[in-house]
N, CA, C and O atoms as a Tinker XYZ file with bonds, in Angstrom:
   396  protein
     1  N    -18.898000    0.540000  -25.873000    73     2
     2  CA   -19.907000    1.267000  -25.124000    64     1     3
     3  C    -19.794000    0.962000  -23.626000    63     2     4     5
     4  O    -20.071000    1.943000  -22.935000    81     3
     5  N    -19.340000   -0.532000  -22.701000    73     3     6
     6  CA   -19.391000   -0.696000  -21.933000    64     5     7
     7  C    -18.384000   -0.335000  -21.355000    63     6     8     9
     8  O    -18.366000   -0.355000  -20.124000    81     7
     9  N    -17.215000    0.116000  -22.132000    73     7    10
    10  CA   -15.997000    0.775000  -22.103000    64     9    11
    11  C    -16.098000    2.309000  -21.321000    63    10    12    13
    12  O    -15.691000    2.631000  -20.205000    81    11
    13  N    -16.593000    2.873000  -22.053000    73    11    14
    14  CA   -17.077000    4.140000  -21.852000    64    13    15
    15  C    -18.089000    4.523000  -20.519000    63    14    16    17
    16  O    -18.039000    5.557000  -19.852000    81    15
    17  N    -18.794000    3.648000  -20.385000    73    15    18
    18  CA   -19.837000    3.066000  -19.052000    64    17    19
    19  C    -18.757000    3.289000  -17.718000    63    18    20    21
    20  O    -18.785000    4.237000  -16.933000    81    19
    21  N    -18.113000    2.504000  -17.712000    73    19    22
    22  CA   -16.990000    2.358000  -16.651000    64    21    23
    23  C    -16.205000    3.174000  -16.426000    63    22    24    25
    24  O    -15.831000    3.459000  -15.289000    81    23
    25  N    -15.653000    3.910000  -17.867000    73    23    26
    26  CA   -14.985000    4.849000  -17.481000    64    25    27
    27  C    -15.747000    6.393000  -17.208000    63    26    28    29
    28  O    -15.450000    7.585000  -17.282000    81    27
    29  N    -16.457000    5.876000  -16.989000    73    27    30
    30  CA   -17.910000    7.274000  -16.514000    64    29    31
    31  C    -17.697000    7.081000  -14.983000    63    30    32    33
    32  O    -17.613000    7.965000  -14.129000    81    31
    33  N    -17.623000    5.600000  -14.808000    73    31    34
    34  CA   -18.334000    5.499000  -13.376000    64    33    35
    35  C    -16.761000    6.208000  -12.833000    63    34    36    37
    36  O    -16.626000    7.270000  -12.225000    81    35
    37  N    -15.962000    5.505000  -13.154000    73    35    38
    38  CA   -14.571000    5.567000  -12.552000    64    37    39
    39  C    -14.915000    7.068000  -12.420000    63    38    40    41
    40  O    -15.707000    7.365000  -11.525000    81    39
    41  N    -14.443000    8.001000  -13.161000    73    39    42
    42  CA   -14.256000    9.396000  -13.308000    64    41    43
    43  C    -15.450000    9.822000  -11.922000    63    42    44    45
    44  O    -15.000000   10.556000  -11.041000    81    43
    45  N    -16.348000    9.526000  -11.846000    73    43    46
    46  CA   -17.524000   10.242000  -11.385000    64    45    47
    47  C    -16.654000    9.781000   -9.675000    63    46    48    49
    48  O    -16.451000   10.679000   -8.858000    81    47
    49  N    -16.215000    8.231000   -9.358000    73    47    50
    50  CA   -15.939000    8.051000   -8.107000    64    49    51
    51  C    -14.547000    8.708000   -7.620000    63    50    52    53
    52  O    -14.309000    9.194000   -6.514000    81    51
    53  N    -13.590000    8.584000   -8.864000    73    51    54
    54  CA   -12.708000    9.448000   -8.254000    64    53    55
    55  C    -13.287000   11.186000   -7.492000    63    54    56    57
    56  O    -13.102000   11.659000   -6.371000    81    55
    57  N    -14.011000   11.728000   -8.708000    73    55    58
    58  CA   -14.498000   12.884000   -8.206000    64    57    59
    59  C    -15.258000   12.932000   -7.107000    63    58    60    61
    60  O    -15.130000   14.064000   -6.641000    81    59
    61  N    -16.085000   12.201000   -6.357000    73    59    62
    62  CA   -16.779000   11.904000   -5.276000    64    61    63
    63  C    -15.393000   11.673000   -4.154000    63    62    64    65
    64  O    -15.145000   12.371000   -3.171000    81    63
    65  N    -14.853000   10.843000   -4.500000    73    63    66
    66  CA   -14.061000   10.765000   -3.389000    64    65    67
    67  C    -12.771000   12.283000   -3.226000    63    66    68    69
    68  O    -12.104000   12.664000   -2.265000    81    67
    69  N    -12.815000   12.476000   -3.766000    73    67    70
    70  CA   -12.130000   14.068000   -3.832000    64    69    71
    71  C    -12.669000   15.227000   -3.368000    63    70    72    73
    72  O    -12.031000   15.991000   -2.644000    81    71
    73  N    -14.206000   15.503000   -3.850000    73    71    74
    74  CA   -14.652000   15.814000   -2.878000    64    73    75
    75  C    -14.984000   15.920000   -1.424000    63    74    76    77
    76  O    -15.064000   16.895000   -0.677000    81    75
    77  N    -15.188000   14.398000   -1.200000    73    75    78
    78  CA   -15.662000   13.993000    0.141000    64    77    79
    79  C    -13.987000   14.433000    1.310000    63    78    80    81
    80  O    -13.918000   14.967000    2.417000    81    79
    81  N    -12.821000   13.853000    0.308000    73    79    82
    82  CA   -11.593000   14.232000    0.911000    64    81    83
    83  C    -11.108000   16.060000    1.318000    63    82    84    85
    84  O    -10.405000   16.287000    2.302000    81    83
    85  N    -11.519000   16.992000    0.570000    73    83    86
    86  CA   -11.776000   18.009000    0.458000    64    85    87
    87  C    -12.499000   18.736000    1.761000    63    86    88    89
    88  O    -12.117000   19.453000    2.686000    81    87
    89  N    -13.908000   18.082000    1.270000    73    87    90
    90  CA   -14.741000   18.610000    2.650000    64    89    91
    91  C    -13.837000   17.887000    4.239000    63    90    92    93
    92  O    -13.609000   18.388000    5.340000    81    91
    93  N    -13.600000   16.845000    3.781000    73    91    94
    94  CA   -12.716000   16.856000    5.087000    64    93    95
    95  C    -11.472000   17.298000    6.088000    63    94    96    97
    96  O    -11.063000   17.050000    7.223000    81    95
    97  N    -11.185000   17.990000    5.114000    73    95    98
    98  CA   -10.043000   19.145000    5.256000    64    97    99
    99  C    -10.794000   20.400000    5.515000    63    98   100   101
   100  O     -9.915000   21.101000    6.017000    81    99
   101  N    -11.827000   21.085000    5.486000    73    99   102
   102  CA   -12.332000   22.151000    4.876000    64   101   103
   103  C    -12.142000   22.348000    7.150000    63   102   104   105
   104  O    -12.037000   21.538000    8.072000    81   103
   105  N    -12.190000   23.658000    7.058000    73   103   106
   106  CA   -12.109000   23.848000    8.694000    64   105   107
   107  C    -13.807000   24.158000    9.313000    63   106   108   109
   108  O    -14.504000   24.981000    8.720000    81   107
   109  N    -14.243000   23.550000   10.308000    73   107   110
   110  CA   -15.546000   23.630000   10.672000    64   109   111
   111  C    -16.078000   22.186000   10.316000    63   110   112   113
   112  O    -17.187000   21.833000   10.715000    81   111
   113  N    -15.434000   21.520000    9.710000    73   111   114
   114  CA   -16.044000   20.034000    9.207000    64   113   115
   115  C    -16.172000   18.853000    9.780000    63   114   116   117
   116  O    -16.993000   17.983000    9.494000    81   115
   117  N    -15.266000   18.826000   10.678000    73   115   118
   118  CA   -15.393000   17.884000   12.331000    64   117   119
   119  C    -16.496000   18.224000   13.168000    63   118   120   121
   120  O    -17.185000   17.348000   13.691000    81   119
   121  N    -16.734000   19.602000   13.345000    73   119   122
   122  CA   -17.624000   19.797000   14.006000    64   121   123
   123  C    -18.775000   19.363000   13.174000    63   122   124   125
   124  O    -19.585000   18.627000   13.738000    81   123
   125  N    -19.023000   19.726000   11.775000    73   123   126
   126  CA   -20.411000   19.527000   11.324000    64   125   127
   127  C    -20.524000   17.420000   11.123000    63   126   128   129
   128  O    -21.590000   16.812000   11.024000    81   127
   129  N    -19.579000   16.981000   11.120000    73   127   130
   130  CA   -19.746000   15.748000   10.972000    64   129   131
   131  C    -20.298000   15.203000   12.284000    63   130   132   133
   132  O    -21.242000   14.416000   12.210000    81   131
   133  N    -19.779000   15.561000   13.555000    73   131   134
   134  CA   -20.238000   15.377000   15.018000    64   133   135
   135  C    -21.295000   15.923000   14.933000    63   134   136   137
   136  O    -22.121000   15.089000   15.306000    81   135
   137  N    -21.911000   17.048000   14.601000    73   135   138
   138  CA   -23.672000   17.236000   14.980000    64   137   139
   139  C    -24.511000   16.287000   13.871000    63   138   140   141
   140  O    -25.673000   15.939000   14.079000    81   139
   141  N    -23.753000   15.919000   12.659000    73   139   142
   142  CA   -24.917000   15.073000   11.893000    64   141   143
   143  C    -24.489000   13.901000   12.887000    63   142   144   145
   144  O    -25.444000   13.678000   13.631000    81   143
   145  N    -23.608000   13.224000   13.123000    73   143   146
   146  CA   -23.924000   11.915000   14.054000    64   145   147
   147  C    -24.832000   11.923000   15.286000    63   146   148   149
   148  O    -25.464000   10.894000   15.521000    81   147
   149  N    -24.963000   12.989000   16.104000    73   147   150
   150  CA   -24.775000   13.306000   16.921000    64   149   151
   151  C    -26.828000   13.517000   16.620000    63   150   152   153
   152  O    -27.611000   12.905000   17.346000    81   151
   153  N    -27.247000   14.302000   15.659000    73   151   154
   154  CA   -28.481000   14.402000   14.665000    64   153   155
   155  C    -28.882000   12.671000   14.452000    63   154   156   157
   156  O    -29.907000   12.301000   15.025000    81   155
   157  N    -28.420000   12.060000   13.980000    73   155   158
   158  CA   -28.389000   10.479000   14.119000    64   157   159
   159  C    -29.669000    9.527000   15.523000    63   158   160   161
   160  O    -30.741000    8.929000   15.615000    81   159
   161  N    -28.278000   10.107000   16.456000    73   159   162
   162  CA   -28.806000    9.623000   17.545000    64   161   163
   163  C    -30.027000   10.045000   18.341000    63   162   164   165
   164  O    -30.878000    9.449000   19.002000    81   163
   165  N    -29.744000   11.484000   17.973000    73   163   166
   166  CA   -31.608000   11.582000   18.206000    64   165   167
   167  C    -32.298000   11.456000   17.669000    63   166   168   169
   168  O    -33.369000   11.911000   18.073000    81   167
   169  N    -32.282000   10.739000   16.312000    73   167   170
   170  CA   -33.452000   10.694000   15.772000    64   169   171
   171  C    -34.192000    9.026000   16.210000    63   170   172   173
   172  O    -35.328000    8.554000   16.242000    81   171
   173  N    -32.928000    8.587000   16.470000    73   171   174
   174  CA   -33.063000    6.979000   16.961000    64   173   175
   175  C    -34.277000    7.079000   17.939000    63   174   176   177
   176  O    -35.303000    6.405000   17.843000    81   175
   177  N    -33.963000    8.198000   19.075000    73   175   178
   178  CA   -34.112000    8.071000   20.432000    64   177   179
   179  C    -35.701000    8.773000   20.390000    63   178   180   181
   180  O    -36.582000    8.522000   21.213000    81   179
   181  N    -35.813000    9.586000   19.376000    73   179   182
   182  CA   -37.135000   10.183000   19.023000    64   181   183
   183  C    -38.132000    8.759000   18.409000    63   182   184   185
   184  O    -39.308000    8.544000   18.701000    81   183
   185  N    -37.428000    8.093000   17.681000    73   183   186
   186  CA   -38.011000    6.668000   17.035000    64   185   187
   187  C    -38.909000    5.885000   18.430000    63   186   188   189
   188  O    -40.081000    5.570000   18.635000    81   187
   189  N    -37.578000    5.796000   19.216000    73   187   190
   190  CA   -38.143000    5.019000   20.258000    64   189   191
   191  C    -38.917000    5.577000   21.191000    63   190   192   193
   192  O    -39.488000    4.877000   22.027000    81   191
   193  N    -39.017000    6.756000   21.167000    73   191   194
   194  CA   -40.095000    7.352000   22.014000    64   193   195
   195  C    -41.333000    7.281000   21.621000    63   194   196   197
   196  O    -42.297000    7.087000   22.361000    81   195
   197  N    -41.353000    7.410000   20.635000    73   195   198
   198  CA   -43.031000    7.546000   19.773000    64   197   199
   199  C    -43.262000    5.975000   19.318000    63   198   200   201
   200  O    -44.260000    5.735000   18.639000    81   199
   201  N    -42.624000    5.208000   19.572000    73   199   202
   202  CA   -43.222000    3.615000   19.384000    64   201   203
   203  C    -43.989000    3.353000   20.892000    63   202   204   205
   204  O    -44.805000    2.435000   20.967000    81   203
   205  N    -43.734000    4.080000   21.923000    73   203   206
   206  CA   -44.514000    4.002000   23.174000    64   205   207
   207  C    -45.782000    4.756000   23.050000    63   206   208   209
   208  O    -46.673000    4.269000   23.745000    81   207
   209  N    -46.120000    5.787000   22.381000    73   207   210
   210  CA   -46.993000    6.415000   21.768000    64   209   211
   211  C    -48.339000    5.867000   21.876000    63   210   212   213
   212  O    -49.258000    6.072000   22.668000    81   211
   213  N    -48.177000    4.989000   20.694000    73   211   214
   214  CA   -48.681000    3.620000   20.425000    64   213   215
   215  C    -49.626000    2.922000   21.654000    63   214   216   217
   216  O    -50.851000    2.808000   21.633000    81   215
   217  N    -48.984000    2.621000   22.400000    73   215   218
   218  CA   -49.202000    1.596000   23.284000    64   217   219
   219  C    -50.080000    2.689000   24.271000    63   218   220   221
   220  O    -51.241000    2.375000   24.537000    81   219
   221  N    -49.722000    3.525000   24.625000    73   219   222
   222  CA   -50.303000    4.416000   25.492000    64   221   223
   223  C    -51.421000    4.767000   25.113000    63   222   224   225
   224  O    -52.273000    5.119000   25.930000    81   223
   225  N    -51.701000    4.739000   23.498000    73   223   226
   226  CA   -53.442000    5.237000   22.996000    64   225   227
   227  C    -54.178000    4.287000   23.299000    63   226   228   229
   228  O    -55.246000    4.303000   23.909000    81   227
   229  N    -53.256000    2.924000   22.608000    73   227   230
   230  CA   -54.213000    1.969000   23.489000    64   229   231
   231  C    -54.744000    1.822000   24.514000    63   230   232   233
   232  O    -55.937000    1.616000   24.733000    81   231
   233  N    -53.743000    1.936000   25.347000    73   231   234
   234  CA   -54.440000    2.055000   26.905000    64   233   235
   235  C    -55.668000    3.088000   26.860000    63   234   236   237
   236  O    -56.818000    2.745000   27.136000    81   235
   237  N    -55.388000    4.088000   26.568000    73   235   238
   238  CA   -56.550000    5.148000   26.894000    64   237   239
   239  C    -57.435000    4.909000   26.536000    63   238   240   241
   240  O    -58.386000    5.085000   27.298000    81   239
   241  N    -57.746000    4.277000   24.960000    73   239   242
   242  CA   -58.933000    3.480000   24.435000    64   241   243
   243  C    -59.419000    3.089000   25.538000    63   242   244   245
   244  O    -60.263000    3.593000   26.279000    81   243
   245  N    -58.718000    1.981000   25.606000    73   243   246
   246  CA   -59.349000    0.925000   26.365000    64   245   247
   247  C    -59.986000    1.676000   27.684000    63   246   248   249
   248  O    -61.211000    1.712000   27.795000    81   247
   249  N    -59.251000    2.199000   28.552000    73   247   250
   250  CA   -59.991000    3.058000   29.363000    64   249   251
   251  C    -60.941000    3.965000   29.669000    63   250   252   253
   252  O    -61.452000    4.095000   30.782000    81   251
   253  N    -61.350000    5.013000   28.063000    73   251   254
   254  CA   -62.117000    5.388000   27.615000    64   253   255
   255  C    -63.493000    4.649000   27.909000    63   254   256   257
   256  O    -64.421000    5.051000   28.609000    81   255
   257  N    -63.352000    3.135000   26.994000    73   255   258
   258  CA   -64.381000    2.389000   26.711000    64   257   259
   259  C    -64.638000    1.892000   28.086000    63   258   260   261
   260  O    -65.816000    1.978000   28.434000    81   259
   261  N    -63.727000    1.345000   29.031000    73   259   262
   262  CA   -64.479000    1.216000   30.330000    64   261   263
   263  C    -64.986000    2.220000   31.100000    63   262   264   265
   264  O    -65.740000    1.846000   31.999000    81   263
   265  N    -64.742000    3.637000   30.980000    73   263   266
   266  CA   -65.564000    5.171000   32.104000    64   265   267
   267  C    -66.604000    4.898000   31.102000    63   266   268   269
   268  O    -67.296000    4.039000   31.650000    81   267
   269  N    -66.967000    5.071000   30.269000    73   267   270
   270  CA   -68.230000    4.847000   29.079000    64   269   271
   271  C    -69.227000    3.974000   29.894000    63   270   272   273
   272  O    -70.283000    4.317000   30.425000    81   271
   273  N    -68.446000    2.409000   29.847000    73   271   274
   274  CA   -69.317000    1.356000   30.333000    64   273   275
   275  C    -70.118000    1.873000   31.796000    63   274   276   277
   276  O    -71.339000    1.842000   31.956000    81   275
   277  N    -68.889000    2.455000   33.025000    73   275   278
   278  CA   -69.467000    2.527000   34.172000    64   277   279
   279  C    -70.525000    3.934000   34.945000    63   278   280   281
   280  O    -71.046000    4.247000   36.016000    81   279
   281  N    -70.294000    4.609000   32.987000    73   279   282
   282  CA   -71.461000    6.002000   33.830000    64   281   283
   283  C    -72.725000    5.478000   33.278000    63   282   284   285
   284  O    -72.973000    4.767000   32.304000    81   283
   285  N    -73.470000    6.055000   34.210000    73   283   286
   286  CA   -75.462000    5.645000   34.389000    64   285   287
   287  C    -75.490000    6.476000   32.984000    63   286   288   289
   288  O    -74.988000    7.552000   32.657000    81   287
   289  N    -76.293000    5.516000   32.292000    73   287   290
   290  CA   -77.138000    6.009000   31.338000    64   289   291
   291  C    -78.428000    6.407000   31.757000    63   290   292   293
   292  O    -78.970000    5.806000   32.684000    81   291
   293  N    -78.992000    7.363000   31.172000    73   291   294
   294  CA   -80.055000    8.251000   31.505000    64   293   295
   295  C    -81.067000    7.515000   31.159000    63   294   296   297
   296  O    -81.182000    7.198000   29.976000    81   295
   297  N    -81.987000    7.102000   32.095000    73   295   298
   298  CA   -83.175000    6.676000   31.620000    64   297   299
   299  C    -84.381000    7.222000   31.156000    63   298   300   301
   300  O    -85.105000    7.848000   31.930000    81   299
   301  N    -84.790000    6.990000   29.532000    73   299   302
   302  CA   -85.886000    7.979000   28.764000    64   301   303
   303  C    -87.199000    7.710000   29.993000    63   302   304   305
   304  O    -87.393000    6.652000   30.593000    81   303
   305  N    -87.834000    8.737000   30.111000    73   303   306
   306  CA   -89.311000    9.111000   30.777000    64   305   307
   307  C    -89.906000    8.513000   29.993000    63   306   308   309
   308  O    -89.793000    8.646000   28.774000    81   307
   309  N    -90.645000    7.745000   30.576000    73   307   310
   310  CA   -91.421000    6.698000   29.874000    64   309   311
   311  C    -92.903000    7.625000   29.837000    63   310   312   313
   312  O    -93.039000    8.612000   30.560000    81   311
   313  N    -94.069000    7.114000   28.809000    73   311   314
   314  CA   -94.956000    8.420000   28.787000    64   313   315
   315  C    -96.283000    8.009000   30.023000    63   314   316   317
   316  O    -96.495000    6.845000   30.363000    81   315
   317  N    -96.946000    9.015000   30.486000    73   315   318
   318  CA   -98.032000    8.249000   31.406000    64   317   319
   319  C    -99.301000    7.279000   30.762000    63   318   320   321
   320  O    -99.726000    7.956000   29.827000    81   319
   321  N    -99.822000    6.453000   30.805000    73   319   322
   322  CA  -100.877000    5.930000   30.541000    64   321   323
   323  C   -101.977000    7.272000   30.587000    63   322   324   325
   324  O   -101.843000    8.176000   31.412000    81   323
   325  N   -103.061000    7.242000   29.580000    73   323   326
   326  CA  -104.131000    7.995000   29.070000    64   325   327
   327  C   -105.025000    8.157000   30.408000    63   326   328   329
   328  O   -105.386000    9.293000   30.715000    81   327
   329  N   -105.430000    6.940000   31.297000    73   327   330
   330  CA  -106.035000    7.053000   32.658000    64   329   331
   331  C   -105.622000    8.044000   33.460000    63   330   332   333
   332  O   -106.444000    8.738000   34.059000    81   331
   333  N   -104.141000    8.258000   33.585000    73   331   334
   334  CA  -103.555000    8.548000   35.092000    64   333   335
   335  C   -103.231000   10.204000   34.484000    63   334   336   337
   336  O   -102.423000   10.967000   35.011000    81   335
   337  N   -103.921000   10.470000   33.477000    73   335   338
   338  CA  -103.983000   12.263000   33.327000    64   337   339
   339  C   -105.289000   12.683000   33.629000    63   338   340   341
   340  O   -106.436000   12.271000   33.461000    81   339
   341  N   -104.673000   13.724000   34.174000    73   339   342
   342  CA  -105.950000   14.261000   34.825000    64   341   343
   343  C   -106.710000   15.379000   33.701000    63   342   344   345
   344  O   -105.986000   15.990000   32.915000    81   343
   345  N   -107.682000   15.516000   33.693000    73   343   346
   346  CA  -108.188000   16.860000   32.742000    64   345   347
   347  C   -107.717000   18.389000   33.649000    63   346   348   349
   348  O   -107.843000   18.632000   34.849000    81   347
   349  N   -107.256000   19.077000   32.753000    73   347   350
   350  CA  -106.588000   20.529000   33.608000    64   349   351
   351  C   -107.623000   21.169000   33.823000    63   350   352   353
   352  O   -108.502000   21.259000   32.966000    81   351
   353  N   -107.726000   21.822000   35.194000    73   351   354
   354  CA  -109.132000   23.078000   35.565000    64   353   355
   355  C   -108.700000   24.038000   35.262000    63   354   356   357
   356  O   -107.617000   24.255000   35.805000    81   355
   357  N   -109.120000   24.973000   34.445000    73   355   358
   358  CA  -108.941000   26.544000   34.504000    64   357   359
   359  C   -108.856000   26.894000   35.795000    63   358   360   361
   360  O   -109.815000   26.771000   36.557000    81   359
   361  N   -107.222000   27.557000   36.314000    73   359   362
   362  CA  -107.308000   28.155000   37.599000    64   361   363
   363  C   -107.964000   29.574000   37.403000    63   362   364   365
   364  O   -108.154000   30.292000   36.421000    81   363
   365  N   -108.303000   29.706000   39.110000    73   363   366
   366  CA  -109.027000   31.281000   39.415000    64   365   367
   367  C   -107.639000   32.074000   39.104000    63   366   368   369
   368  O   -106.443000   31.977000   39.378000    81   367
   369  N   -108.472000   32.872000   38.408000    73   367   370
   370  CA  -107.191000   34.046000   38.313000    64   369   371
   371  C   -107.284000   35.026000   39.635000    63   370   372   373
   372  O   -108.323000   35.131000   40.288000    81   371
   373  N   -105.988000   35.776000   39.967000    73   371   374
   374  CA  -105.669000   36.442000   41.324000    64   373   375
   375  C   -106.752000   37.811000   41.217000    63   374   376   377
   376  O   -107.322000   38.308000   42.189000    81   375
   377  N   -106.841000   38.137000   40.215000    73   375   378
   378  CA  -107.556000   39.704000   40.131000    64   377   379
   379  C   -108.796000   39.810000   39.771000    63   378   380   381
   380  O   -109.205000   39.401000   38.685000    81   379
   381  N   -109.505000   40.358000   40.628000    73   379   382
   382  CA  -111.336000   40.302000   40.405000    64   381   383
   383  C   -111.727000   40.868000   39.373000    63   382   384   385
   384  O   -111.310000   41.957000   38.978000    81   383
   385  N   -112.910000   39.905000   38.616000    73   383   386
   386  CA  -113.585000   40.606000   37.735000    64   385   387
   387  C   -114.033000   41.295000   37.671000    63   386   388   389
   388  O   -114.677000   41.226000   38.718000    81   387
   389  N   -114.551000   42.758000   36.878000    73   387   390
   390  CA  -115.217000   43.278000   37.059000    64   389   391
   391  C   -117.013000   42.666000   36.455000    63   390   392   393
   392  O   -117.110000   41.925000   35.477000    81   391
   393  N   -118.130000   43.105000   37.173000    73   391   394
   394  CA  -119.280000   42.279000   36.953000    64   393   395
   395  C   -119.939000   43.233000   35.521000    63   394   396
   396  O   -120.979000   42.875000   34.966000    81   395
């Protein structure tokens, strides 16, 4: 059985590598191997861009939380004491009564 195992694997790597030899012959295949490397490196360079990301929210947090700290909070109207209201007069109205 372990016989058979191996000679699976064997068969399967020859065929992999026959393939892979294949596509490398195939015309257009240099070029596509240079844009996947080439795909590679930007993805590196995209990696390292967005790890600065990071650091930059922080900052803004943090900056956030200090414009927060330094704007005036609105101070609630406190209500008047019951003394210092006056009772309202019915104003004169502008247009004469008739008697």
């Amino acid at each position: 059985m372990a016989d058979q195992k191996q000679d699976l694997l064997n068969r399967l790597a020859d065929l992999s590598e026959g393939a892979v030899q294949r596509l490398s012959e195939a015309p257009g295949a240099d070029r596509a191997l240079q844009a996947l490397k080439g795909l590679g490196d930007k993805v590196d360079e995209l990696q390292r861009r967005t790890r600065g990301f990071e650091e930059l929210e922080k900052r803004l947090s943090t900056l956030e939380k200090r414009v927060d700290g330094m704007a005036k909070p609105k101070r609630p109207r406190k209500p008047k004491p019951a003394s210092a209201v006056r009772p309202q007069t019915p104003k004169p109205s502008s247009t004469p009564q008739k008697p």
